[in-house]
CSV table of C-alpha atoms and ligand atoms in Angstrom, one decimal:
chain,number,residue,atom,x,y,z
A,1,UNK,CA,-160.4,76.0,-192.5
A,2,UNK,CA,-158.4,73.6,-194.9
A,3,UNK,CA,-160.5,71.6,-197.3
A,4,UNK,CA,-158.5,68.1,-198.4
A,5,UNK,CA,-159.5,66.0,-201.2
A,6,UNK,CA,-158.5,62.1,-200.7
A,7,UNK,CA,-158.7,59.9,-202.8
A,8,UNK,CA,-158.9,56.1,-202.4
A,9,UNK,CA,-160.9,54.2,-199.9
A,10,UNK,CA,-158.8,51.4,-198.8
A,11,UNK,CA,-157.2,50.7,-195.0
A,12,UNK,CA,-154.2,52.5,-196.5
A,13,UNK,CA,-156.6,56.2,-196.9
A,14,UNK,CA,-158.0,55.5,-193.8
A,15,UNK,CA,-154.6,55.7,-191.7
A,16,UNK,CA,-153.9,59.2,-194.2
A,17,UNK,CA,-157.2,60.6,-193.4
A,18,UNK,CA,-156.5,59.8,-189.7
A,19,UNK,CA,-153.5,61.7,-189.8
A,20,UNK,CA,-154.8,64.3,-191.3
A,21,UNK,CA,-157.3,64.8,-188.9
A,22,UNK,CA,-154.8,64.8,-185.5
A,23,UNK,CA,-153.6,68.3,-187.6
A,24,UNK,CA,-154.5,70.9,-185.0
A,25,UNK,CA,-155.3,72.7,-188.4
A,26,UNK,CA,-158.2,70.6,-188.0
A,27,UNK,CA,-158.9,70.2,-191.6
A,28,UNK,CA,-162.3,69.4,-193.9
A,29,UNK,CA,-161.6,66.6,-195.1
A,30,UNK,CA,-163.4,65.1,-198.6
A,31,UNK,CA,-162.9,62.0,-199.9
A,32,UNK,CA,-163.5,60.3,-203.4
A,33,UNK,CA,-163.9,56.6,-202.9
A,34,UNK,CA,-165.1,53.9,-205.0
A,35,UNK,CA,-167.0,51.6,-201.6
A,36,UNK,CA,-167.7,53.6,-198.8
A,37,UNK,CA,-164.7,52.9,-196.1
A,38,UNK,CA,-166.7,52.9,-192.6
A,39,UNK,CA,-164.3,54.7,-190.7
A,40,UNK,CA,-163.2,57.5,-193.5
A,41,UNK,CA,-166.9,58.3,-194.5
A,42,UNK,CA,-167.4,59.3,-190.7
A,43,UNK,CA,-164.3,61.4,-190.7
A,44,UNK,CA,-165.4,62.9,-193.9
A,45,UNK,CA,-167.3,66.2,-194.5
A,46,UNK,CA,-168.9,64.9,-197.2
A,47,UNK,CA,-167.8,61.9,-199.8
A,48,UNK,CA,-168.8,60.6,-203.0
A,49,UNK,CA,-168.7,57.0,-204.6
A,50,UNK,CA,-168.0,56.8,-208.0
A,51,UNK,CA,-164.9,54.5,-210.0
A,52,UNK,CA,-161.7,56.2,-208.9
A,53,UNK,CA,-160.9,56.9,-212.5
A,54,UNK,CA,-164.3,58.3,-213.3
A,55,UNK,CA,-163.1,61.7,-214.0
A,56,UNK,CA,-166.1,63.4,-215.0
A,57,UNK,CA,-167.8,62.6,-211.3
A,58,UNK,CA,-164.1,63.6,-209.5
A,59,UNK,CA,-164.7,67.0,-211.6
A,60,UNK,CA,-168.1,67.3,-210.5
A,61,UNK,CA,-167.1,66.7,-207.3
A,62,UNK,CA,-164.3,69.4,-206.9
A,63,UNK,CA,-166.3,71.8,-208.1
A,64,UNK,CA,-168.6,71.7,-205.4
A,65,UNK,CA,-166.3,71.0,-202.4
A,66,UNK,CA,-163.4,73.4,-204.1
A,67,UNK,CA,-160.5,71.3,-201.9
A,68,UNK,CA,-157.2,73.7,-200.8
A,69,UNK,CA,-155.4,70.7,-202.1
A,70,UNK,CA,-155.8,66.8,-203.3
A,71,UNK,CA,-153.5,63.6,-201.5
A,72,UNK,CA,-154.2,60.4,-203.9
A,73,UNK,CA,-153.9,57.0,-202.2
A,74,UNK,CA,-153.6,54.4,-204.3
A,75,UNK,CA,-151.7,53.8,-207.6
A,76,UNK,CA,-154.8,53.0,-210.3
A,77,UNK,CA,-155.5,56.5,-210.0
A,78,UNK,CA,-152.3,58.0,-210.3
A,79,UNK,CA,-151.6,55.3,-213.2
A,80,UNK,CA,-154.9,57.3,-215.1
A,81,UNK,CA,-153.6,60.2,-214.6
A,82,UNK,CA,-156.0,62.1,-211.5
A,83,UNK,CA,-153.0,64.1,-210.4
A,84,UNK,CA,-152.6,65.7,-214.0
A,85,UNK,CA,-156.4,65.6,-214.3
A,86,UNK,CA,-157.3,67.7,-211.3
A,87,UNK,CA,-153.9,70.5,-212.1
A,88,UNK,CA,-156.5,71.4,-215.0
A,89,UNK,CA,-159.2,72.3,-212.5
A,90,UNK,CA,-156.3,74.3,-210.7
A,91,UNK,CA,-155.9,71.8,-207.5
A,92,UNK,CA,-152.5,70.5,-206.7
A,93,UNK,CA,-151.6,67.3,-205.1
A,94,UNK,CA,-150.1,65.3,-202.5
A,95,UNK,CA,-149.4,62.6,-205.9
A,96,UNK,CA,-147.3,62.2,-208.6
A,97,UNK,CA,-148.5,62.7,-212.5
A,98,UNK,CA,-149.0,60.1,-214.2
A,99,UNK,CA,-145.5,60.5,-216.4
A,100,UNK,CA,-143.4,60.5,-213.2
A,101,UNK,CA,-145.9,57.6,-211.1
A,102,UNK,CA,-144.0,55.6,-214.3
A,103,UNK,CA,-141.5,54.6,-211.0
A,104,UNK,CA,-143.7,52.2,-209.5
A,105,UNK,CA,-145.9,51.6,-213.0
A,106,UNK,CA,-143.1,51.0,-215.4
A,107,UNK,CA,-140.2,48.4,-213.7
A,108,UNK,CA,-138.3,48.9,-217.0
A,109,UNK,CA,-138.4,53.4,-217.0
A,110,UNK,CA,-137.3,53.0,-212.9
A,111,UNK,CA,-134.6,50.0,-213.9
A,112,UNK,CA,-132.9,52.3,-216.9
A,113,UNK,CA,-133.0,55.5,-214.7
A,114,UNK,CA,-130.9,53.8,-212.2
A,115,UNK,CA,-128.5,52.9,-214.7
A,116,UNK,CA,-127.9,55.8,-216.2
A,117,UNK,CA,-127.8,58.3,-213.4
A,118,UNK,CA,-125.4,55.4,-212.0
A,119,UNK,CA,-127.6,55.3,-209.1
A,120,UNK,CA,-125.4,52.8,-206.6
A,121,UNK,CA,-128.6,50.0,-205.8
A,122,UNK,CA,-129.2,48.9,-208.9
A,123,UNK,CA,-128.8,44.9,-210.0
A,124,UNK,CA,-128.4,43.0,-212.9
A,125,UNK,CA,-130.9,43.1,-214.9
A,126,UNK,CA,-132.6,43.2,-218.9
A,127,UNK,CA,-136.1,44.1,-220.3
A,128,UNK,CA,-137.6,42.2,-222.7
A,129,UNK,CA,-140.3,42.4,-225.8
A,130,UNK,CA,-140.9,39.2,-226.9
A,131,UNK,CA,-139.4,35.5,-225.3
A,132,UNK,CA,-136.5,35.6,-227.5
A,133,UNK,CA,-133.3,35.9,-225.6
A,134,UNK,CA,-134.7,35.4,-222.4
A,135,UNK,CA,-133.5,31.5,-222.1
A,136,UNK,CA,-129.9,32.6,-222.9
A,137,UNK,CA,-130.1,35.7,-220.7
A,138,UNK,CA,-130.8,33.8,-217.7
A,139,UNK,CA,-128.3,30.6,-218.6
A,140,UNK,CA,-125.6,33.0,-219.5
A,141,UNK,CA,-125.7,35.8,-216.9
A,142,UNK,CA,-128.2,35.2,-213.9
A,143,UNK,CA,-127.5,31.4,-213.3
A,144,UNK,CA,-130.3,29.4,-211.2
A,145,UNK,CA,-131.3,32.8,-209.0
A,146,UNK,CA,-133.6,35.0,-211.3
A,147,UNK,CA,-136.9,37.6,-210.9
A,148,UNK,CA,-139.6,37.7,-213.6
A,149,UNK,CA,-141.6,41.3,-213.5
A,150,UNK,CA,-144.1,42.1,-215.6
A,151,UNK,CA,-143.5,46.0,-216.8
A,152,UNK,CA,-146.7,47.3,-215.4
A,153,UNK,CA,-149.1,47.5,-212.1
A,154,UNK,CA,-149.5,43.8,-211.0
A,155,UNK,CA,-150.7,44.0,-207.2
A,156,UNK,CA,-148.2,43.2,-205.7
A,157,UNK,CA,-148.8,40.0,-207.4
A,158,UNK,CA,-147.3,39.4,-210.4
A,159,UNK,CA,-143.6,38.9,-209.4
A,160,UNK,CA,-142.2,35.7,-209.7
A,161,UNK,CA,-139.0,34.3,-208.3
A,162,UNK,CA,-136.7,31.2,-209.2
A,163,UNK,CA,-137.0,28.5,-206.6
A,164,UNK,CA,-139.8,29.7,-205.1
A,165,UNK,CA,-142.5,30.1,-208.1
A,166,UNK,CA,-140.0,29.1,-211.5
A,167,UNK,CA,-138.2,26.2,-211.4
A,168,UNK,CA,-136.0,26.8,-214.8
A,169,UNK,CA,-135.4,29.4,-217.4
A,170,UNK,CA,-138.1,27.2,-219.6
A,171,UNK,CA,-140.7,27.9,-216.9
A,172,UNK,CA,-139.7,31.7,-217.0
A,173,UNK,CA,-139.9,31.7,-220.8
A,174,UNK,CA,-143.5,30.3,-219.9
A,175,UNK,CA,-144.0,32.8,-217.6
A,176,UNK,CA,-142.9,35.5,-219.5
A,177,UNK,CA,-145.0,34.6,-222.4
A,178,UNK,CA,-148.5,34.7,-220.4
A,179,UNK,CA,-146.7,38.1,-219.3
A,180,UNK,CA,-146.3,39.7,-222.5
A,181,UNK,CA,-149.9,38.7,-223.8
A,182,UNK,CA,-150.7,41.9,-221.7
A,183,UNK,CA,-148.0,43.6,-220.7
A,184,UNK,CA,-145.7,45.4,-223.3
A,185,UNK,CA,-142.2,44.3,-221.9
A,186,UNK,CA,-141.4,42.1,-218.9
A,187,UNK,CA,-138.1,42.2,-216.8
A,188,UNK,CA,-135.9,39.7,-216.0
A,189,UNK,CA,-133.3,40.3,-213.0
A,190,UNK,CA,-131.2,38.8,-210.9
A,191,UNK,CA,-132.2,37.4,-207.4
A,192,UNK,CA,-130.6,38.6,-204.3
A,193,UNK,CA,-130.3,37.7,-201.0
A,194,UNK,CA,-131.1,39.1,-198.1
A,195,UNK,CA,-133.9,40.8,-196.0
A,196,UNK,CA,-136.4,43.4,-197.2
A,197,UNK,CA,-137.9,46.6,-195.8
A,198,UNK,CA,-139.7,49.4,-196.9
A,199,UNK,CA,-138.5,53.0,-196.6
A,200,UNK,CA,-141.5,55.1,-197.2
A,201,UNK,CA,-140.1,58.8,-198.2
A,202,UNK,CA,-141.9,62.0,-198.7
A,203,UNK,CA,-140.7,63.9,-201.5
A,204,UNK,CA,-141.3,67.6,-202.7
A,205,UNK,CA,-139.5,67.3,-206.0
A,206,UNK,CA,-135.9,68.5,-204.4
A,207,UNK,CA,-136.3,67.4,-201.0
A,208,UNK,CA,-137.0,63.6,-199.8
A,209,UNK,CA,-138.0,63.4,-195.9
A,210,UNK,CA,-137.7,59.7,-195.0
A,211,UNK,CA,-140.2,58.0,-192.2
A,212,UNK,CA,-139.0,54.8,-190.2
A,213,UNK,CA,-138.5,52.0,-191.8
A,214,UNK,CA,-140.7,48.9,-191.7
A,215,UNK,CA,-140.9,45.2,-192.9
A,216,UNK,CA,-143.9,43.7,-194.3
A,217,UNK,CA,-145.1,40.1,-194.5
A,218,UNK,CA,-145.8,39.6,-198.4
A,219,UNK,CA,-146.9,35.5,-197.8
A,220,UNK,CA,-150.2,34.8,-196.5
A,221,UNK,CA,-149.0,31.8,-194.2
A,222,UNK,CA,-147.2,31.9,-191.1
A,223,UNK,CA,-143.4,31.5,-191.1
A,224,UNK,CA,-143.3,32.8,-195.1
A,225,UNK,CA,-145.1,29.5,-196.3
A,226,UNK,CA,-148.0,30.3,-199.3
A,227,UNK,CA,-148.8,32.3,-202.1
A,228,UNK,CA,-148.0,36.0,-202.2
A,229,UNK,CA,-150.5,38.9,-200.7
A,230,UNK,CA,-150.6,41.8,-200.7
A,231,UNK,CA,-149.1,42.2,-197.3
A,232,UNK,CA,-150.5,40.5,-194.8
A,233,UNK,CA,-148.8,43.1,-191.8
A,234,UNK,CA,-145.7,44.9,-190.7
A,235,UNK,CA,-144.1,46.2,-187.6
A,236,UNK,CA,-141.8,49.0,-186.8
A,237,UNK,CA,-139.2,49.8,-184.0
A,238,UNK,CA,-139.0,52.3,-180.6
A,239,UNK,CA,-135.7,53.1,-182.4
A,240,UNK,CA,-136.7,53.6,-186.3
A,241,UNK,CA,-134.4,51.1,-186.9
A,242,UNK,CA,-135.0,47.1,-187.7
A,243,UNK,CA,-133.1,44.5,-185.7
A,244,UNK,CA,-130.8,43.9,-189.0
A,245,UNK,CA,-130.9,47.2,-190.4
A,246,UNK,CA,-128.3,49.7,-188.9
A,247,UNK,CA,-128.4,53.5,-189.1
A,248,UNK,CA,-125.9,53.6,-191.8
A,249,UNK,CA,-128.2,51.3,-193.9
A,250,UNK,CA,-130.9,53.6,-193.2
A,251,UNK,CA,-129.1,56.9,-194.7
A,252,UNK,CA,-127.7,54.7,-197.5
A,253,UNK,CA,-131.3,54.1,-198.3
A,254,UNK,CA,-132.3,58.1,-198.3
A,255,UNK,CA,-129.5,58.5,-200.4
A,256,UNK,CA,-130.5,56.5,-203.3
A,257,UNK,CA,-134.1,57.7,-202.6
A,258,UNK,CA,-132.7,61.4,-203.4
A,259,UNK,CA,-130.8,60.6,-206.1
A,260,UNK,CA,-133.5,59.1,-207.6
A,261,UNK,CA,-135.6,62.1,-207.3
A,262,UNK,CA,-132.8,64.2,-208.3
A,263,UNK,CA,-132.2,61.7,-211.1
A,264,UNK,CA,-136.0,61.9,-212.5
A,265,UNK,CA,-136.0,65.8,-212.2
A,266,UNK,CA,-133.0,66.0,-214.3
A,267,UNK,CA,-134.5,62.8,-216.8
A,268,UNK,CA,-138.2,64.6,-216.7
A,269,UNK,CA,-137.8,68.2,-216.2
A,270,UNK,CA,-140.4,67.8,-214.0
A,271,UNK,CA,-140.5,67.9,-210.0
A,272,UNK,CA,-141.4,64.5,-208.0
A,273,UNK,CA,-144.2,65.6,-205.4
A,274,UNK,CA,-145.1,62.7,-203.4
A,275,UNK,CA,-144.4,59.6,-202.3
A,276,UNK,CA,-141.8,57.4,-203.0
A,277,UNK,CA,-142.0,54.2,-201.1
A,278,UNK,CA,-138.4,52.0,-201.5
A,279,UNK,CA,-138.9,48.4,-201.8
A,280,UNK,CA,-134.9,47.8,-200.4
A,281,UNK,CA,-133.6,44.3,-199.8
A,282,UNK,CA,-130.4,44.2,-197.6
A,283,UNK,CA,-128.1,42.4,-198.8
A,284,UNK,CA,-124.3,41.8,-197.6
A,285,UNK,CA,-123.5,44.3,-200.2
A,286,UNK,CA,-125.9,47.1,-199.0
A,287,UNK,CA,-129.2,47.9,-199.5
A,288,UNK,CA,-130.5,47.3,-203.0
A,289,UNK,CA,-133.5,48.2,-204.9
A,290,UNK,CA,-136.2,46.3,-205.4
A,291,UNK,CA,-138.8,48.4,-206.4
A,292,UNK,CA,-140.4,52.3,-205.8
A,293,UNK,CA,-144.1,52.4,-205.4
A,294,UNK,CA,-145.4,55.8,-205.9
A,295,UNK,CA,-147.2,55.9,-202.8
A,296,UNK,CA,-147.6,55.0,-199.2
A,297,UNK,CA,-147.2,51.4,-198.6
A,298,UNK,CA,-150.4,49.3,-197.6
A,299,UNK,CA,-150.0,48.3,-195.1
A,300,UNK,CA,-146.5,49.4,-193.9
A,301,UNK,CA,-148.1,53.3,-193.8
A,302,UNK,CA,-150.5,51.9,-190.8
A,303,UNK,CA,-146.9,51.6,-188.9
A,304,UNK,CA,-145.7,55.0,-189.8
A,305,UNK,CA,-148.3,57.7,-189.9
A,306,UNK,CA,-149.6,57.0,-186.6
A,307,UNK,CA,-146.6,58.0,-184.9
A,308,UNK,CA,-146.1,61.3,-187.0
A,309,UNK,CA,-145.8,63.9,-184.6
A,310,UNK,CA,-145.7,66.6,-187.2
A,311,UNK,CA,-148.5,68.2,-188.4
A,312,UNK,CA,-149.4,65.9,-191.8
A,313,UNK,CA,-151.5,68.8,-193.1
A,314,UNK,CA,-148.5,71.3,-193.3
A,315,UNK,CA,-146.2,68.3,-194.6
A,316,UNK,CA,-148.5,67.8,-197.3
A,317,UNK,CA,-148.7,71.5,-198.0
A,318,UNK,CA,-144.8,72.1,-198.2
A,319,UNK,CA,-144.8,69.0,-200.6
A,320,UNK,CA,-146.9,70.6,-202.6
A,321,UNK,CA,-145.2,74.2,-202.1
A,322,UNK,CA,-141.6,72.9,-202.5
A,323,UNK,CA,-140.4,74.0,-198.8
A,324,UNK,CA,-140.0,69.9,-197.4
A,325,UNK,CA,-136.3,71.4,-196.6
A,326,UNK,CA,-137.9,73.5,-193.9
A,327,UNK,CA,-139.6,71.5,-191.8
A,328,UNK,CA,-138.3,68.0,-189.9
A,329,UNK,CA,-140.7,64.6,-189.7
A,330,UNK,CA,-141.0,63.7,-186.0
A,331,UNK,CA,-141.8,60.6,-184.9
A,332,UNK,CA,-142.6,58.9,-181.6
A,333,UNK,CA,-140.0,56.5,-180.2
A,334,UNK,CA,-142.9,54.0,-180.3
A,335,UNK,CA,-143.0,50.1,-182.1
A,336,UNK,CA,-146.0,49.3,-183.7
A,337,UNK,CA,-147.3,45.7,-185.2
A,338,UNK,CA,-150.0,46.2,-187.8
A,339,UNK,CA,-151.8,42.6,-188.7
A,340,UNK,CA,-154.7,41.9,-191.0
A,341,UNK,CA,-157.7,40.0,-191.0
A,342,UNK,CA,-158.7,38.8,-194.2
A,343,UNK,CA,-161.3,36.3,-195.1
A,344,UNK,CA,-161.2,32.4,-195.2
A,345,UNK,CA,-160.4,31.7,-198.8
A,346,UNK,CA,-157.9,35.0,-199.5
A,347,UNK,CA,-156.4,35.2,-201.7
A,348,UNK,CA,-157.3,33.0,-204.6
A,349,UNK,CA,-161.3,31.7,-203.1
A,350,UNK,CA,-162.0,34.2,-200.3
A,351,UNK,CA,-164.9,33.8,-199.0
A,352,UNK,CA,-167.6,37.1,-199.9
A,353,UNK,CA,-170.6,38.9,-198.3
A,354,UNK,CA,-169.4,37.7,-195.0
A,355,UNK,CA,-170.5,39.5,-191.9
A,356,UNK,CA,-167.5,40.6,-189.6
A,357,UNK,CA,-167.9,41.4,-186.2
A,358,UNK,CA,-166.2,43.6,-183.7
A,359,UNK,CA,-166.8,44.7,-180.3
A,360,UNK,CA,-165.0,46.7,-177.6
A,361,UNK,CA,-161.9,44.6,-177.2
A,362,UNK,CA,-161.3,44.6,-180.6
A,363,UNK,CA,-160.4,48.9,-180.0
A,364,UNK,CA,-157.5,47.6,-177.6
A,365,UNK,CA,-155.4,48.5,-181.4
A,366,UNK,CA,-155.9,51.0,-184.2
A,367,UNK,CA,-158.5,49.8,-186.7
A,368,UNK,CA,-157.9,50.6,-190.3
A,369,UNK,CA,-161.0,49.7,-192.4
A,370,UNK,CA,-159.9,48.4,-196.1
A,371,UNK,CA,-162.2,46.2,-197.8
A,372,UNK,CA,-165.4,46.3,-196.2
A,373,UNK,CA,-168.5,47.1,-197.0
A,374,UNK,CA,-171.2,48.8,-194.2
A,375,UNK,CA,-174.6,47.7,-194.8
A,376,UNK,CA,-177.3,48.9,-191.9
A,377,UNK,CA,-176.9,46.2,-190.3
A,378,UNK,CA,-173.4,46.1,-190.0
A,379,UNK,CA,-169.9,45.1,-191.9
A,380,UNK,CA,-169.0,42.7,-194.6
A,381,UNK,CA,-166.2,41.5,-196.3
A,382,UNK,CA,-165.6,42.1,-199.7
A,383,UNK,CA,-163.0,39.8,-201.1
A,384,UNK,CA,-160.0,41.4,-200.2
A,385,UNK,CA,-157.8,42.2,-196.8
A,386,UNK,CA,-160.8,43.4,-194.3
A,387,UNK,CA,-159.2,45.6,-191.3
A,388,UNK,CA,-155.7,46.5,-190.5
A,389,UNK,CA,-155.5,46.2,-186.5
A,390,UNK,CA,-152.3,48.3,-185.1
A,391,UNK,CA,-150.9,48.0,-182.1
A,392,UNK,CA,-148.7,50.8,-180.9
A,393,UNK,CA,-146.8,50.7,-177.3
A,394,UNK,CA,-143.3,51.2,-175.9
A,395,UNK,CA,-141.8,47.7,-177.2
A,396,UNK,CA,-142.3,45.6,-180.3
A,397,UNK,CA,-143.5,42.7,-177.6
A,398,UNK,CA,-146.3,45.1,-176.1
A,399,UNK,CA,-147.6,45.7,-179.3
A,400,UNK,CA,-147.6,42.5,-181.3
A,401,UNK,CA,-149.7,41.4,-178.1
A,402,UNK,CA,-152.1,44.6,-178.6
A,403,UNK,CA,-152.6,44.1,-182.5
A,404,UNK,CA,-152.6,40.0,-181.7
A,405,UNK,CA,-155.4,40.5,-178.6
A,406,UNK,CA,-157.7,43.1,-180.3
A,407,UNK,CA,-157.5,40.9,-183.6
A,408,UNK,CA,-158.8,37.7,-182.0
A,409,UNK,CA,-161.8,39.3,-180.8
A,410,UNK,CA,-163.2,39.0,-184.1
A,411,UNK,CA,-166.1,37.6,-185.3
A,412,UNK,CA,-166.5,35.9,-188.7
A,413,UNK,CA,-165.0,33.6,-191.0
A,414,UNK,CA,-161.7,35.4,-190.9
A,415,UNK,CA,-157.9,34.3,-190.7
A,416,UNK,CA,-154.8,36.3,-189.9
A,417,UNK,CA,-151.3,35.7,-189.8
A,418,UNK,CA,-150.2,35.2,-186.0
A,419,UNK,CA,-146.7,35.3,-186.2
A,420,UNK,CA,-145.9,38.8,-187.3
A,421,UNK,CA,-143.9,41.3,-184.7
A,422,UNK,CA,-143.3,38.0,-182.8
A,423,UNK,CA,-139.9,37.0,-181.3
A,424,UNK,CA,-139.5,33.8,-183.0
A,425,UNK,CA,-140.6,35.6,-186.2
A,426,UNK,CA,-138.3,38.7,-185.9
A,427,UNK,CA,-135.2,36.5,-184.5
A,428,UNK,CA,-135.2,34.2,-187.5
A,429,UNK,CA,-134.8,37.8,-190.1
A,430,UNK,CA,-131.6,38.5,-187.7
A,431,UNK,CA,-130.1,35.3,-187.9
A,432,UNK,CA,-131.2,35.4,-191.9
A,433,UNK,CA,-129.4,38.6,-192.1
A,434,UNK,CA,-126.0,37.2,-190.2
A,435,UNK,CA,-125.8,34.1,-192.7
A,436,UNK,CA,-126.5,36.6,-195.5
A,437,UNK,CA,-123.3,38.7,-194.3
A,438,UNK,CA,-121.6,35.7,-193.6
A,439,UNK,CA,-121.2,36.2,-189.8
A,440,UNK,CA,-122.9,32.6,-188.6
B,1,LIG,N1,-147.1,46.3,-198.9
B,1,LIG,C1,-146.6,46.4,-200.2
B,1,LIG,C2,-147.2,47.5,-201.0
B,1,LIG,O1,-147.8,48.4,-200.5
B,1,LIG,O2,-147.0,47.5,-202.2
């Protein structure tokens, strides 16, 4: 029997550990987390609690459970370094190290490598040290639509956009300035029009095996109004496809992800094994590069991995073997709507300690468990996104109203954003994409 370490306890490892344990292989399955995830600690053979970059209780813990192979979750963990950490106790993994995780933890190392292997989805764009330069960068070459990104692991949360969150380039030399008090270089880019989606790809170091792709909802307030989250749900088509997004967008997509894996094995020396998660926006030019996150996308993987039809133990294993070329992803021609509840007050005062509540018709969707805390007598909210509710079904339709019925029927001072996977919602990003291409 296969023994799997996981690392990470958010909603995000719950849908991995999920899939992994639909293998028929019918795996063991370990997992390192830092709160105890309700639903992965009953999946689990045994798990431990410790900090996720507490290496000295990981080692003790591998030791003991002596795992076939390790799949890391989140990006802290991969930013310290686990993956090259636990190749010295001689277990491999489902995760990039930490020199190669630089694509989603250094925007500048991912921006440059784009240039230079001429990768075509690159944009406009310069890295600074200090504020000086930035003012005339913007004025002269980016105009009144710019990007500030700070050159390092932000959430999700530290991106900020010209008429949205800057007003000028004087508030961007501000920004940048609280920026570089802790970040060693920030990036300033152009901004670009159009609609995003995520293509999460598997990658073996030659080899990148796309799943379908998905759009998440980064704004915590129906119709795009608020602050930024860190995704408050997503949704996925019967036909792999988004409403906007052709096929031909879709393999333009894999093709930049593969020369980007092509171009960091020939700029490293060293083999990409894991995920690489494209942050694309399509614009009327194509689809451009936003971002890579070096793993699955929270919540977009809630949309992808519960329609895997392949075994995920054996695709983990030929990532981490280098045979990804030998084996195809199947997926089900299913759409799936994935919405979180979060508590009142997220994200800037959410509300803590708070007992949530869920009965029967609340298992009409998948539940994914992220911040949550079981005490004996029953759950409570951290601070964070609570529970990822999925609904899966033959139409987008049938399961917004899954994810949207089973959601309601929660108890607790929760909110949630009603509008994803609905028609209104998803006919607005068509008619987006048509004045972006210039067809309305
Ligand atoms: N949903 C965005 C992310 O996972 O980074």
């Amino acid at each position: 029997m296969k023994r799997i370490l996981l690392v990470g306890n958010g909603a995000r490892e719950h849908a991995i550990a999920d899939a992994l344990a639909r293998s028929p292989q019918k795996p063991e399955l370990y997992c390192f987390m830092k709160a105890k995830n309700p639903g992965m600690a009953k999946m689990s053979a045994k798990f431990k609690l410790a900090k996720l970059d507490d290496f000295d209780a990981l080692g003790e813990f591998v030791k003991e459970v002596r795992p076939d192979f390790a799949i890391i979750g989140p990006e802290d963990p991969l930013n310290a370094g686990v993956v090259d950490f636990l190749q010295t106790l001689g277990v491999r993994s489902v995760g990039p190290v930490k020199d190669l995780a630089r694509l989603e933890t250094s925007k500048t190392f991912t921006r440059e490598l784009l240039e230079k292997y001429r990768i075509p989805a690159n944009i406009k764009f310069r890295k600074f040290i200090s504020t000086e330069g930035i003012k005339d960068f913007i004025e002269a070459e980016l105009g009144d639509g710019f990007v500030v990104k700070p050159d390092g692991l932000t959430g999700g949360k530290g991106v900020m956009v010209s008429g949205e969150h800057l007003k000028d380039s004087d508030e961007a030399v501000e920004y940048c300035r609280k920026v570089l008090e802790t970040h060693p270089s920030v990036i300033v880019e152009e901004k670009i029009e159009g609609e995003e989606f995520s293509l999460q790809c598997i990658s073996d170091g030659r080899t990148i095996k796309a799943t379908p792709p998905v759009q998440d909802h980064k704004r915590l307030l129906p119709g795009d109004q608020g602050p930024n989250t860190g995704g408050m749900g997503s949704y996925s088509y019967t036909n792999h496809l988004l409403q906007f997004l052709t096929k031909e967008d879709v393999l333009e997509a894999e093709k930049i992800v593969q020369m980007t894996c092509d171009a960091i094995r020939k700029e490293t020396g060293k083999e990409y094994k894991g995920i690489m998660y494209g942050g694309f926006m399509l614009t009327k030019d194509g689809p451009k590069l936003l971002e890579y996150n070096a793993r699955f996308g929270d919540p977009e993987v809630m949309n992808v991995l519960p329609i895997l039809k392949t075994d995920f133990v054996s695709v983990c294993e030929a990532v981490i073997n280098g045979t990804l070329s030998e084996i195809e992803l199947h997926f089900e021609n299913k759409a799936t709507v994935c919405k979180y509840v979060v508590p009142e007050g997220y994200p800037s005062n959410p509300v803590a300690g708070q007992k949530i509540e869920l009965d029967e018709a609340n298992r009409r969707a998948l539940i994914f468990h992220a911040s949550i805390d079981q005490k004996d007598d029953g759950l409570y909210m951290t601070t964070s996104r609570a529970i990822g509710f999925v609904g899966v079904a033959d139409d987008i339709a049938e399961a917004e109203k899954i994810a949207e019925s089973a959601i309601k029927a929660v108890k607790g001072p929760v909110f949630h954003r009603e509008d994803i996977g609905t028609p209104e919602l998803l006919d607005r990003r068509v008619k987006h994409m048509e004045a972006v291409r210039g067809e309305s």
